[in-house]
mmCIF file of C-alpha atoms and ligand atoms in Angstrom:
data_model
loop_
_atom_site.group_PDB
_atom_site.id
_atom_site.type_symbol
_atom_site.label_atom_id
_atom_site.label_comp_id
_atom_site.label_asym_id
_atom_site.label_seq_id
_atom_site.Cartn_x
_atom_site.Cartn_y
_atom_site.Cartn_z
ATOM 1 C CA MET A 8 26.300 50.695 30.899
ATOM 2 C CA ILE A 9 28.987 48.707 29.059
ATOM 3 C CA ASN A 10 27.972 48.060 25.476
ATOM 4 C CA ASP A 11 29.713 44.733 24.711
ATOM 5 C CA PRO A 12 28.926 43.725 21.087
ATOM 6 C CA ASN A 13 29.950 40.119 21.759
ATOM 7 C CA LEU A 14 27.532 39.824 24.656
ATOM 8 C CA ALA A 15 24.707 41.302 22.585
ATOM 9 C CA ARG A 16 25.477 38.848 19.786
ATOM 10 C CA ALA A 17 25.559 35.907 22.189
ATOM 11 C CA ARG A 18 22.167 36.961 23.619
ATOM 12 C CA ARG A 19 20.682 37.313 20.157
ATOM 13 C CA LEU A 20 21.956 33.843 19.187
ATOM 14 C CA ALA A 21 20.606 32.346 22.417
ATOM 15 C CA ARG A 22 17.200 33.953 21.717
ATOM 16 C CA GLN A 23 17.183 32.563 18.188
ATOM 17 C CA LEU A 24 18.199 29.116 19.450
ATOM 18 C CA ARG A 25 15.372 29.160 22.030
ATOM 19 C CA ALA A 26 12.868 30.198 19.335
ATOM 20 C CA LEU A 27 14.130 27.434 17.048
ATOM 21 C CA ARG A 28 13.919 24.800 19.786
ATOM 22 C CA GLY A 29 10.487 26.088 20.754
ATOM 23 C CA ALA A 30 9.260 25.714 17.161
ATOM 24 C CA ALA A 31 10.865 22.256 16.745
ATOM 25 C CA GLY A 32 9.332 21.297 20.081
ATOM 26 C CA LEU A 33 5.854 22.041 18.768
ATOM 27 C CA LEU A 34 6.179 20.148 15.469
ATOM 28 C CA PRO A 35 3.660 17.282 15.115
ATOM 29 C CA ASP A 36 6.467 14.946 13.957
ATOM 30 C CA ALA A 37 8.862 13.429 16.456
ATOM 31 C CA LEU A 38 12.418 14.818 16.215
ATOM 32 C CA VAL A 39 15.333 13.181 17.991
ATOM 33 C CA LEU A 40 18.892 14.495 17.823
ATOM 34 C CA LEU A 41 21.363 11.615 18.107
ATOM 35 C CA ASP A 42 25.104 11.765 18.752
ATOM 36 C CA ALA A 43 27.654 9.694 16.832
ATOM 37 C CA GLN A 44 27.111 6.777 19.252
ATOM 38 C CA GLY A 45 23.339 6.766 18.771
ATOM 39 C CA CYS A 46 22.578 8.378 22.153
ATOM 40 C CA VAL A 47 19.756 10.884 22.536
ATOM 41 C CA LEU A 48 20.982 14.490 22.782
ATOM 42 C CA TRP A 49 17.612 16.171 22.528
ATOM 43 C CA SER A 50 14.026 15.278 21.568
ATOM 44 C CA ASN A 51 10.847 17.279 21.064
ATOM 45 C CA ARG A 52 7.410 16.941 22.627
ATOM 46 C CA ALA A 53 6.013 14.705 19.857
ATOM 47 C CA ALA A 54 8.852 12.253 20.558
ATOM 48 C CA GLN A 55 7.332 11.702 23.988
ATOM 49 C CA ARG A 56 3.892 10.957 22.530
ATOM 50 C CA LEU A 57 5.103 8.833 19.597
ATOM 51 C CA LEU A 58 8.283 7.211 20.948
ATOM 52 C CA GLY A 59 7.942 7.524 24.701
ATOM 53 C CA LEU A 60 11.135 9.628 24.984
ATOM 54 C CA ASP A 61 11.390 12.424 27.587
ATOM 55 C CA ARG A 62 14.090 14.637 29.083
ATOM 56 C CA SER A 63 15.298 11.842 31.388
ATOM 57 C CA ASP A 64 16.316 9.822 28.307
ATOM 58 C CA ARG A 65 18.929 12.366 27.242
ATOM 59 C CA GLY A 66 22.351 10.740 27.153
ATOM 60 C CA SER A 67 20.920 7.211 26.862
ATOM 61 C CA PRO A 68 21.219 5.004 23.767
ATOM 62 C CA LEU A 69 18.105 5.331 21.587
ATOM 63 C CA SER A 70 17.848 1.564 21.082
ATOM 64 C CA GLU A 71 17.618 1.034 24.875
ATOM 65 C CA ARG A 72 14.934 3.683 25.346
ATOM 66 C CA VAL A 73 12.686 2.872 22.365
ATOM 67 C CA GLY A 74 13.142 -0.912 22.263
ATOM 68 C CA SER A 75 12.099 -1.568 18.652
ATOM 69 C CA ALA A 76 14.002 -4.364 16.931
ATOM 70 C CA GLN A 77 12.757 -3.099 13.542
ATOM 71 C CA LEU A 78 14.107 0.401 14.208
ATOM 72 C CA ASP A 79 17.444 -0.966 15.482
ATOM 73 C CA ALA A 80 17.910 -3.163 12.410
ATOM 74 C CA TRP A 81 17.105 -0.246 10.110
ATOM 75 C CA LEU A 82 19.574 2.081 11.889
ATOM 76 C CA ALA A 83 22.257 -0.612 11.851
ATOM 77 C CA SER A 84 21.788 -1.092 8.090
ATOM 78 C CA GLY A 85 22.531 2.591 7.415
ATOM 79 C CA ALA A 86 18.903 3.853 7.207
ATOM 80 C CA ARG A 87 19.213 5.084 3.641
ATOM 81 C CA ASP A 88 15.540 4.686 2.653
ATOM 82 C CA GLU A 89 12.555 5.555 4.818
ATOM 83 C CA LEU A 90 11.295 2.909 7.216
ATOM 84 C CA ASP A 91 7.521 2.654 6.922
ATOM 85 C CA GLU A 92 4.687 1.154 8.903
ATOM 86 C CA VAL A 93 6.373 0.644 12.253
ATOM 87 C CA ALA A 94 3.970 0.354 15.176
ATOM 88 C CA ALA A 95 4.635 3.154 17.708
ATOM 89 C CA PRO A 96 6.267 1.757 20.866
ATOM 90 C CA ASN A 97 3.615 3.274 23.155
ATOM 91 C CA ALA A 98 0.574 2.949 20.932
ATOM 92 C CA PRO A 99 0.352 -0.134 18.678
ATOM 93 C CA ASP A 100 -2.524 1.453 16.697
ATOM 94 C CA VAL A 101 -0.306 4.348 15.639
ATOM 95 C CA HIS A 102 1.941 3.649 12.642
ATOM 96 C CA LEU A 103 5.126 5.583 12.072
ATOM 97 C CA SER A 104 7.395 6.333 9.169
ATOM 98 C CA PHE A 105 11.056 6.998 10.079
ATOM 99 C CA SER A 106 13.763 8.889 8.248
ATOM 100 C CA LEU A 107 17.309 9.713 9.294
ATOM 101 C CA ILE A 108 19.083 12.926 8.322
ATOM 102 C CA PRO A 109 22.891 13.027 8.731
ATOM 103 C CA LEU A 110 24.241 16.232 10.348
ATOM 104 C CA SER A 111 27.820 17.320 11.040
ATOM 105 C CA ASP A 112 30.144 15.635 13.599
ATOM 106 C CA GLY A 113 28.497 12.222 13.174
ATOM 107 C CA GLN A 114 25.237 13.505 14.629
ATOM 108 C CA HIS A 115 21.898 12.517 13.101
ATOM 109 C CA LEU A 116 18.361 13.822 13.223
ATOM 110 C CA LEU A 117 15.777 11.048 13.488
ATOM 111 C CA LEU A 118 12.326 11.969 12.220
ATOM 112 C CA ALA A 119 9.193 9.934 13.005
ATOM 113 C CA ARG A 120 5.925 10.798 11.264
ATOM 114 C CA ASP A 121 2.502 9.472 12.258
ATOM 115 C CA ILE A 122 1.170 7.920 9.004
ATOM 116 C CA SER A 123 -1.841 6.109 10.545
ATOM 117 C CA ALA A 124 -4.379 8.351 8.751
ATOM 118 C CA LEU A 125 -2.618 7.783 5.434
ATOM 119 C CA LEU A 126 -2.574 4.016 5.938
ATOM 120 C CA HIS A 127 -6.244 4.099 6.890
ATOM 121 C CA LEU A 128 -7.122 5.977 3.683
ATOM 122 C CA GLU A 129 -5.078 3.503 1.676
ATOM 123 C CA GLN A 130 -7.019 0.649 3.323
ATOM 124 C CA VAL A 131 -10.344 2.370 2.508
ATOM 125 C CA ARG A 132 -9.243 2.676 -1.136
ATOM 126 C CA ARG A 133 -8.199 -0.977 -1.273
ATOM 127 C CA ASP A 134 -11.471 -2.151 0.298
ATOM 128 C CA PHE A 135 -13.493 0.038 -2.057
ATOM 129 C CA VAL A 136 -11.813 -1.354 -5.182
ATOM 130 C CA ALA A 137 -12.107 -4.928 -3.881
ATOM 131 C CA ASN A 138 -15.798 -4.500 -2.973
ATOM 132 C CA VAL A 139 -16.766 -2.813 -6.235
ATOM 133 C CA SER A 140 -14.981 -5.511 -8.237
ATOM 134 C CA HIS A 141 -16.638 -8.217 -6.197
ATOM 135 C CA GLU A 142 -20.109 -6.671 -6.609
ATOM 136 C CA LEU A 143 -19.637 -6.357 -10.384
ATOM 137 C CA ARG A 144 -18.566 -9.954 -10.840
ATOM 138 C CA THR A 145 -22.014 -11.619 -10.491
ATOM 139 C CA PRO A 146 -24.038 -9.261 -12.728
ATOM 140 C CA LEU A 147 -21.330 -9.484 -15.375
ATOM 141 C CA THR A 148 -21.352 -13.269 -15.255
ATOM 142 C CA VAL A 149 -25.139 -13.245 -15.741
ATOM 143 C CA ILE A 150 -24.972 -10.786 -18.669
ATOM 144 C CA HIS A 151 -22.168 -12.741 -20.296
ATOM 145 C CA GLY A 152 -24.017 -16.034 -19.774
ATOM 146 C CA TYR A 153 -27.202 -14.785 -21.491
ATOM 147 C CA LEU A 154 -25.242 -13.236 -24.353
ATOM 148 C CA GLU A 155 -23.597 -16.604 -24.974
ATOM 149 C CA LEU A 156 -27.024 -18.255 -25.107
ATOM 150 C CA ILE A 157 -28.331 -16.030 -27.893
ATOM 151 C CA GLU A 158 -27.639 -17.550 -31.309
ATOM 152 C CA PRO A 159 -26.778 -14.884 -33.920
ATOM 153 C CA ASP A 160 -28.785 -16.897 -36.516
ATOM 154 C CA ASP A 161 -31.943 -16.571 -34.411
ATOM 155 C CA VAL A 162 -31.716 -12.755 -34.409
ATOM 156 C CA PRO A 163 -30.014 -11.834 -37.716
ATOM 157 C CA ALA A 164 -30.764 -8.124 -37.225
ATOM 158 C CA LEU A 165 -28.787 -8.108 -33.970
ATOM 159 C CA ALA A 166 -25.961 -10.368 -35.168
ATOM 160 C CA PRO A 167 -23.306 -7.631 -35.715
ATOM 161 C CA MET A 168 -24.123 -6.054 -32.328
ATOM 162 C CA LEU A 169 -24.068 -9.403 -30.572
ATOM 163 C CA GLY A 170 -20.413 -9.989 -31.415
ATOM 164 C CA GLU A 171 -19.474 -6.580 -30.023
ATOM 165 C CA LEU A 172 -21.612 -7.084 -26.893
ATOM 166 C CA ARG A 173 -19.943 -10.419 -26.192
ATOM 167 C CA ALA A 174 -16.457 -8.979 -26.701
ATOM 168 C CA GLN A 175 -17.143 -6.004 -24.410
ATOM 169 C CA SER A 176 -18.734 -8.082 -21.652
ATOM 170 C CA LYS A 177 -15.739 -10.441 -21.812
ATOM 171 C CA ARG A 178 -13.390 -7.455 -21.541
ATOM 172 C CA MET A 179 -15.258 -6.080 -18.514
ATOM 173 C CA GLY A 180 -15.126 -9.519 -16.920
ATOM 174 C CA GLN A 181 -11.349 -9.617 -17.480
ATOM 175 C CA ILE A 182 -10.903 -6.135 -15.918
ATOM 176 C CA VAL A 183 -12.889 -7.235 -12.852
ATOM 177 C CA GLU A 184 -10.841 -10.433 -12.529
ATOM 178 C CA ASP A 185 -7.572 -8.459 -12.831
ATOM 179 C CA LEU A 186 -8.748 -5.936 -10.207
ATOM 180 C CA LEU A 187 -9.611 -8.795 -7.843
ATOM 181 C CA THR A 188 -6.182 -10.355 -8.438
ATOM 182 C CA LEU A 189 -4.532 -6.997 -7.666
ATOM 183 C CA SER A 190 -6.591 -6.586 -4.473
ATOM 184 C CA ARG A 191 -5.575 -10.041 -3.323
ATOM 185 C CA LEU A 192 -1.893 -9.378 -4.085
ATOM 186 C CA GLU A 193 -2.000 -6.002 -2.307
ATOM 187 C CA THR A 194 -3.407 -7.402 0.919
ATOM 188 C CA GLN A 195 -1.139 -10.428 0.881
ATOM 189 C CA GLN A 196 1.881 -9.861 3.107
ATOM 190 C CA HIS A 197 3.584 -13.217 2.684
ATOM 191 C CA LEU A 198 3.679 -16.043 0.218
ATOM 192 C CA ARG A 199 2.980 -19.677 0.741
ATOM 193 C CA GLU A 200 6.446 -20.899 -0.144
ATOM 194 C CA GLU A 201 6.302 -23.727 -2.617
ATOM 195 C CA GLU A 202 8.677 -25.172 -5.185
ATOM 196 C CA VAL A 203 7.680 -23.773 -8.566
ATOM 197 C CA GLU A 204 8.720 -26.099 -11.368
ATOM 198 C CA ILE A 205 9.924 -23.842 -14.124
ATOM 199 C CA ALA A 206 10.350 -26.301 -17.042
ATOM 200 C CA PRO A 207 6.613 -27.155 -17.291
ATOM 201 C CA LEU A 208 5.763 -23.497 -16.665
ATOM 202 C CA LEU A 209 7.912 -22.465 -19.641
ATOM 203 C CA ALA A 210 6.216 -25.099 -21.825
ATOM 204 C CA THR A 211 2.784 -23.744 -20.791
ATOM 205 C CA LEU A 212 3.865 -20.184 -21.578
ATOM 206 C CA VAL A 213 5.003 -21.203 -25.067
ATOM 207 C CA ARG A 214 1.636 -22.923 -25.687
ATOM 208 C CA GLU A 215 -0.222 -19.822 -24.477
ATOM 209 C CA ALA A 216 1.900 -17.552 -26.681
ATOM 210 C CA GLU A 217 1.281 -19.751 -29.725
ATOM 211 C CA ALA A 218 -2.457 -19.812 -29.087
ATOM 212 C CA LEU A 219 -2.563 -16.017 -28.806
ATOM 213 C CA SER A 220 -0.268 -15.442 -31.776
ATOM 214 C CA GLN A 221 -2.139 -17.823 -34.108
ATOM 215 C CA GLY A 222 1.002 -18.319 -36.162
ATOM 216 C CA ARG A 223 1.661 -14.605 -36.668
ATOM 217 C CA HIS A 224 5.013 -14.654 -34.775
ATOM 218 C CA ALA A 225 8.117 -16.821 -34.475
ATOM 219 C CA ILE A 226 8.197 -17.905 -30.826
ATOM 220 C CA THR A 227 11.293 -19.455 -29.247
ATOM 221 C CA MET A 228 12.117 -20.638 -25.731
ATOM 222 C CA GLU A 229 15.503 -21.213 -24.125
ATOM 223 C CA ASP A 230 16.051 -22.741 -20.679
ATOM 224 C CA LYS A 231 19.700 -22.269 -19.726
ATOM 225 C CA ALA A 232 19.133 -22.116 -15.968
ATOM 226 C CA HIS A 233 17.572 -25.541 -15.361
ATOM 227 C CA CYS A 234 16.513 -24.507 -11.886
ATOM 228 C CA ASN A 235 13.296 -23.942 -9.995
ATOM 229 C CA LEU A 236 11.986 -21.108 -7.854
ATOM 230 C CA LEU A 237 10.604 -20.821 -4.362
ATOM 231 C CA GLY A 238 7.302 -18.966 -4.444
ATOM 232 C CA SER A 239 3.707 -19.033 -5.594
ATOM 233 C CA PRO A 240 3.136 -21.107 -8.772
ATOM 234 C CA ARG A 241 -0.176 -19.395 -9.531
ATOM 235 C CA ASP A 242 1.172 -15.850 -9.148
ATOM 236 C CA LEU A 243 4.403 -16.490 -11.042
ATOM 237 C CA HIS A 244 2.438 -18.033 -13.887
ATOM 238 C CA SER A 245 0.191 -14.983 -13.926
ATOM 239 C CA ALA A 246 3.165 -12.553 -13.985
ATOM 240 C CA PHE A 247 5.147 -14.423 -16.657
ATOM 241 C CA SER A 248 2.051 -14.973 -18.751
ATOM 242 C CA ASN A 249 1.256 -11.237 -18.695
ATOM 243 C CA LEU A 250 4.724 -10.486 -20.095
ATOM 244 C CA VAL A 251 4.383 -13.136 -22.790
ATOM 245 C CA SER A 252 0.915 -11.942 -23.780
ATOM 246 C CA ASN A 253 2.140 -8.319 -23.961
ATOM 247 C CA ALA A 254 5.001 -9.380 -26.243
ATOM 248 C CA VAL A 255 2.534 -11.065 -28.597
ATOM 249 C CA ARG A 256 0.021 -8.210 -28.474
ATOM 250 C CA TYR A 257 2.549 -5.421 -29.034
ATOM 251 C CA THR A 258 4.499 -7.114 -31.833
ATOM 252 C CA PRO A 259 3.222 -6.863 -35.395
ATOM 253 C CA GLU A 260 2.803 -9.910 -37.565
ATOM 254 C CA GLY A 261 6.105 -11.497 -38.646
ATOM 255 C CA GLY A 262 7.915 -10.425 -35.445
ATOM 256 C CA ARG A 263 9.987 -12.644 -33.151
ATOM 257 C CA ILE A 264 9.403 -13.429 -29.468
ATOM 258 C CA ALA A 265 12.051 -15.089 -27.313
ATOM 259 C CA ILE A 266 11.301 -16.479 -23.843
ATOM 260 C CA ARG A 267 14.445 -17.111 -21.764
ATOM 261 C CA TRP A 268 15.268 -18.587 -18.346
ATOM 262 C CA GLN A 269 18.857 -17.910 -17.291
ATOM 263 C CA ARG A 270 21.112 -17.859 -14.218
ATOM 264 C CA GLU A 271 22.565 -14.603 -12.919
ATOM 265 C CA LEU A 272 26.224 -14.247 -11.932
ATOM 266 C CA ASP A 273 25.253 -13.706 -8.279
ATOM 267 C CA GLY A 274 23.396 -17.035 -8.135
ATOM 268 C CA GLY A 275 19.973 -15.553 -8.868
ATOM 269 C CA ALA A 276 17.876 -16.223 -11.965
ATOM 270 C CA ARG A 277 16.228 -14.212 -14.710
ATOM 271 C CA PHE A 278 13.042 -14.835 -16.676
ATOM 272 C CA SER A 279 12.884 -12.621 -19.755
ATOM 273 C CA VAL A 280 10.687 -12.035 -22.765
ATOM 274 C CA THR A 281 12.192 -10.233 -25.759
ATOM 275 C CA ASP A 282 10.102 -9.083 -28.682
ATOM 276 C CA THR A 283 10.769 -7.256 -31.950
ATOM 277 C CA GLY A 284 7.615 -5.179 -31.540
ATOM 278 C CA TYR A 285 6.577 -1.527 -31.364
ATOM 279 C CA GLY A 286 8.866 -0.714 -28.424
ATOM 280 C CA ILE A 287 8.232 1.968 -25.805
ATOM 281 C CA PRO A 288 9.568 5.557 -25.736
ATOM 282 C CA ALA A 289 11.870 6.022 -22.716
ATOM 283 C CA GLN A 290 9.669 8.590 -20.926
ATOM 284 C CA HIS A 291 6.861 6.032 -20.499
ATOM 285 C CA ILE A 292 8.962 3.239 -18.997
ATOM 286 C CA PRO A 293 8.953 4.404 -15.330
ATOM 287 C CA ARG A 294 5.134 4.582 -15.349
ATOM 288 C CA LEU A 295 4.291 1.275 -17.072
ATOM 289 C CA THR A 296 3.436 -0.571 -13.839
ATOM 290 C CA GLU A 297 0.841 2.021 -12.762
ATOM 291 C CA ARG A 298 -2.743 0.808 -12.979
ATOM 292 C CA PHE A 299 -4.350 1.592 -16.345
ATOM 293 C CA TYR A 300 -1.217 3.340 -17.629
ATOM 294 C CA ARG A 301 -0.958 2.762 -21.365
ATOM 295 C CA VAL A 302 1.435 4.061 -23.967
ATOM 296 C CA SER A 303 -1.295 3.777 -26.578
ATOM 297 C CA SER A 304 -4.851 3.258 -25.288
ATOM 298 C CA SER A 305 -6.257 2.262 -28.658
ATOM 299 C CA ARG A 306 -3.595 -0.391 -29.288
ATOM 300 C CA SER A 307 -4.077 -1.793 -25.784
ATOM 301 C CA ARG A 308 -7.891 -2.012 -26.169
ATOM 302 C CA GLU A 309 -7.744 -3.417 -29.694
ATOM 303 C CA THR A 310 -5.579 -6.280 -28.482
ATOM 304 C CA GLY A 311 -7.732 -7.026 -25.434
ATOM 305 C CA GLY A 312 -5.587 -5.365 -22.754
ATOM 306 C CA THR A 313 -7.000 -4.368 -19.372
ATOM 307 C CA GLY A 314 -4.180 -1.946 -18.502
ATOM 308 C CA LEU A 315 -3.534 -3.918 -15.302
ATOM 309 C CA GLY A 316 -1.105 -6.595 -16.491
ATOM 310 C CA LEU A 317 2.149 -4.898 -15.516
ATOM 311 C CA SER A 318 0.684 -3.773 -12.143
ATOM 312 C CA ILE A 319 0.029 -7.436 -11.424
ATOM 313 C CA VAL A 320 3.602 -8.280 -12.493
ATOM 314 C CA LYS A 321 4.981 -5.595 -10.147
ATOM 315 C CA HIS A 322 3.024 -6.891 -7.151
ATOM 316 C CA VAL A 323 3.876 -10.539 -7.800
ATOM 317 C CA LEU A 324 7.583 -9.676 -8.086
ATOM 318 C CA ALA A 325 7.499 -7.579 -4.904
ATOM 319 C CA LEU A 326 6.066 -10.579 -3.033
ATOM 320 C CA HIS A 327 9.040 -12.606 -4.324
ATOM 321 C CA GLN A 328 11.564 -9.819 -3.512
ATOM 322 C CA ALA A 329 12.312 -9.758 -7.242
ATOM 323 C CA ARG A 330 12.613 -6.813 -9.614
ATOM 324 C CA LEU A 331 11.328 -5.964 -13.080
ATOM 325 C CA GLU A 332 13.811 -4.683 -15.675
ATOM 326 C CA VAL A 333 12.560 -3.070 -18.858
ATOM 327 C CA ALA A 334 14.717 -2.259 -21.869
ATOM 328 C CA SER A 335 13.032 -0.959 -24.971
ATOM 329 C CA GLU A 336 13.650 0.917 -28.180
ATOM 330 C CA PRO A 337 10.777 2.364 -30.189
ATOM 331 C CA GLY A 338 10.410 0.579 -33.498
ATOM 332 C CA LYS A 339 12.884 -2.153 -32.524
ATOM 333 C CA GLY A 340 11.347 -4.031 -29.597
ATOM 334 C CA SER A 341 11.431 -4.604 -25.862
ATOM 335 C CA THR A 342 12.800 -6.928 -23.216
ATOM 336 C CA PHE A 343 10.929 -7.373 -19.939
ATOM 337 C CA ALA A 344 12.908 -9.334 -17.347
ATOM 338 C CA CYS A 345 12.016 -10.624 -13.870
ATOM 339 C CA VAL A 346 15.175 -10.922 -11.783
ATOM 340 C CA PHE A 347 15.107 -13.202 -8.716
ATOM 341 C CA GLY A 348 17.617 -13.240 -5.881
ATOM 342 C CA LYS A 349 19.612 -16.384 -5.114
ATOM 343 C CA GLU A 350 17.495 -17.044 -1.995
ATOM 344 C CA ARG A 351 14.575 -17.814 -4.333
ATOM 345 C CA VAL A 352 16.507 -20.222 -6.563
ATOM 346 C CA LEU A 353 16.228 -23.933 -5.885
ATOM 347 C CA ALA A 354 18.959 -26.323 -6.931
ATOM 348 C CA PRO A 355 18.819 -27.382 -10.576
ATOM 349 C CA ALA A 356 16.110 -29.972 -11.011
ATOM 350 C CA ALA A 357 17.527 -33.487 -11.435
HETATM 351 P P1 ADP B 412 -2.287 -3.628 -21.222
HETATM 352 O O1 ADP B 412 -3.404 -4.501 -20.784
HETATM 353 O O2 ADP B 412 -2.742 -2.299 -21.743
HETATM 354 O O3 ADP B 412 -1.329 -4.318 -22.110
HETATM 355 P P2 ADP B 412 -0.161 -3.664 -19.237
HETATM 356 O O4 ADP B 412 -0.151 -3.199 -17.833
HETATM 357 O O5 ADP B 412 0.146 -5.093 -19.494
HETATM 358 O O6 ADP B 412 -1.556 -3.240 -19.846
HETATM 359 O O7 ADP B 412 0.896 -2.786 -20.036
HETATM 360 C C1 ADP B 412 0.869 -1.378 -19.906
HETATM 361 C C2 ADP B 412 1.296 -0.713 -21.200
HETATM 362 O O8 ADP B 412 2.681 -0.971 -21.449
HETATM 363 C C3 ADP B 412 0.581 -1.241 -22.410
HETATM 364 O O9 ADP B 412 -0.646 -0.579 -22.625
HETATM 365 C C4 ADP B 412 1.577 -0.954 -23.534
HETATM 366 O O10 ADP B 412 1.415 0.380 -23.969
HETATM 367 C C5 ADP B 412 2.929 -1.064 -22.843
HETATM 368 N N1 ADP B 412 3.563 -2.376 -23.084
HETATM 369 C C6 ADP B 412 3.589 -3.446 -22.261
HETATM 370 N N2 ADP B 412 4.312 -4.454 -22.788
HETATM 371 C C7 ADP B 412 4.773 -4.016 -23.985
HETATM 372 C C8 ADP B 412 5.600 -4.593 -25.016
HETATM 373 N N3 ADP B 412 6.106 -5.831 -24.930
HETATM 374 N N4 ADP B 412 5.877 -3.811 -26.112
HETATM 375 C C9 ADP B 412 5.381 -2.547 -26.213
HETATM 376 N N5 ADP B 412 4.599 -1.961 -25.283
HETATM 377 C C10 ADP B 412 4.301 -2.676 -24.171
#
């Protein structure tokens, strides 16, 4: 028998390739190998179940075979981030998450994962939080109502406790209201587009800041943009007011707070609040918009914080395709800015 080492090597490689394809074929995620023109070179078994692709589709353009406008647009835009929550072409109840991995020679590996169970769990969590908050609202209103009715002078022995009870029931009520706001924002996919008049909104924010500060801070406002926004007046007020109230609450007496409304070079606009307060160490900044994340729990509670303000800001801005920028230096102060794209800016008010 001729012992050809090249032949033996080729057989070994072919065996390994078959084993690799066999394993990839059995993966629960859909895998599709695409050539530089976006045509299907190979796909696994899950791709048939999730995308409706089979052997006969090899050599055909993916966009023709799958027929998803969302997927086509994502691929055309370069597919840098994952594409989430796309209904599977064959099964509308199945939701997919796509990612694209570049290979050599212009080829790409398209990965589609079934995330329906994850989305379902997320929905269960959202419903649970919304239901609990809703159920707590009525009993809390009753407790708070009765506490308000009791006159401290009528029960002198309970007077010191009464103040604390009222403050705590008010705080719980505020947490429940904030949780309900977050639930509403989370389930809301789109905004009712309305013109939001910014000049009166800025005046309201200054009044709110002054009421909260009680003369302890120097508060200034500057409107250089003279333009309005397209969005939800109620939600934008809530977001901006959270930033203003944080600036007041996290700035010691004698500090300065500046509220600004400015245009961006790209035609967008920026709402910012700068304070000369405690500031935030850099490692905390990426986590500030998580629910109940606090740099200092005691300071947040003392000043009446619910720990949900910046989560609300994040959701409101996401609904307006805007972003939150935070710059802060411990001991010097912070600037929180909401940056809106030019599509959201309405011509300067006359
Ligand atoms: P809270 O109700 O606790 O203020 P937020 O979500 O509004 O909750 O803010 C989260 C945390 O971020 C706060 O607990 C605080 O530690 C920090 N923070 C927010 N704004 C400021 C600010 N202007 N200066 C310093 N720290 C801030």
